[in-house]
CSV table of C-alpha atoms in Angstrom, one decimal:
chain,number,residue,atom,x,y,z
A,20,MET,CA,36.3,14.7,-10.7
A,21,LYS,CA,38.2,11.3,-11.3
A,22,TYR,CA,34.9,9.6,-9.9
A,23,LEU,CA,33.1,11.6,-12.4
A,24,ASN,CA,34.6,10.2,-14.9
A,25,ILE,CA,33.9,6.7,-13.7
A,26,ILE,CA,30.5,7.5,-13.5
A,27,PHE,CA,30.0,9.0,-16.8
A,28,GLY,CA,31.9,5.8,-18.3
A,29,SER,CA,29.7,3.1,-16.5
A,30,VAL,CA,26.4,5.1,-17.3
A,31,TYR,CA,27.4,5.1,-21.2
A,32,ILE,CA,28.8,1.1,-21.2
A,33,LEU,CA,25.6,0.2,-19.3
A,34,GLY,CA,23.5,2.1,-21.9
A,35,GLY,CA,25.2,0.8,-24.8
A,36,LEU,CA,24.7,-2.6,-23.5
A,37,TYR,CA,20.7,-2.0,-23.0
A,38,ALA,CA,20.6,-0.4,-26.9
A,39,LEU,CA,22.7,-3.8,-27.8
A,40,ILE,CA,20.0,-5.7,-25.8
A,41,GLU,CA,17.3,-4.1,-27.0
A,42,GLY,CA,18.0,-4.5,-30.5
A,43,ALA,CA,18.7,-8.1,-30.0
A,44,ILE,CA,15.1,-8.6,-28.7
A,45,SER,CA,13.1,-5.7,-30.7
A,46,ILE,CA,9.8,-6.4,-31.9
A,47,LYS,CA,9.5,-7.2,-35.9
A,48,GLY,CA,8.4,-4.5,-38.1
A,49,ASN,CA,9.3,-1.7,-35.4
A,50,VAL,CA,10.8,0.9,-37.5
A,51,ILE,CA,12.1,3.3,-34.7
A,52,THR,CA,14.6,0.5,-32.5
A,53,SER,CA,15.3,-1.1,-35.7
A,54,GLU,CA,18.3,-3.6,-35.2
A,55,TYR,CA,20.4,-1.4,-38.0
A,56,PHE,CA,20.0,1.8,-35.9
A,57,VAL,CA,20.2,0.4,-32.3
A,58,TYR,CA,23.4,-1.6,-33.0
A,59,PRO,CA,25.8,1.0,-33.9
A,60,ILE,CA,24.3,3.5,-31.1
A,61,GLY,CA,25.1,0.9,-28.8
A,62,LEU,CA,28.8,-0.2,-30.1
A,63,LEU,CA,29.4,3.9,-29.9
A,64,MET,CA,28.0,4.5,-26.6
A,65,ILE,CA,30.1,1.6,-25.6
A,66,GLY,CA,33.2,3.0,-26.9
A,67,ILE,CA,32.7,6.2,-25.4
A,68,GLY,CA,32.1,4.6,-21.8
A,69,LEU,CA,35.4,3.1,-22.4
A,70,LEU,CA,37.2,6.4,-23.7
A,71,PHE,CA,36.0,7.7,-20.2
A,72,PHE,CA,38.1,4.9,-18.1
A,73,TYR,CA,40.8,5.1,-20.9
A,74,LEU,CA,41.3,9.2,-19.8
A,75,THR,CA,41.0,8.4,-16.0
A,76,TYR,CA,43.5,5.8,-16.5
A,77,LYS,CA,46.0,8.0,-18.1
A,78,GLY,CA,44.8,10.7,-15.6
A,79,LYS,CA,43.6,13.0,-17.8
A,80,GLU,CA,40.0,15.0,-17.0
A,81,ILE,CA,37.3,15.6,-19.3
A,82,GLU,CA,36.0,19.1,-18.9
A,83,LEU,CA,32.2,19.4,-19.6
């Protein structure tokens, strides 16, 4: 289960980075991928990924 936390953390961090990059190069006028919504979601996903890594470092498991 420790590896599962690392995998989830990596996926969340990569997804958050993708959301930040997508928000930076989003087409102007596109309402769905507007930078106002994409940046907080990207930062939230990176935060969740770092939380997975922190809990793995502390030795606690996340039950799904």
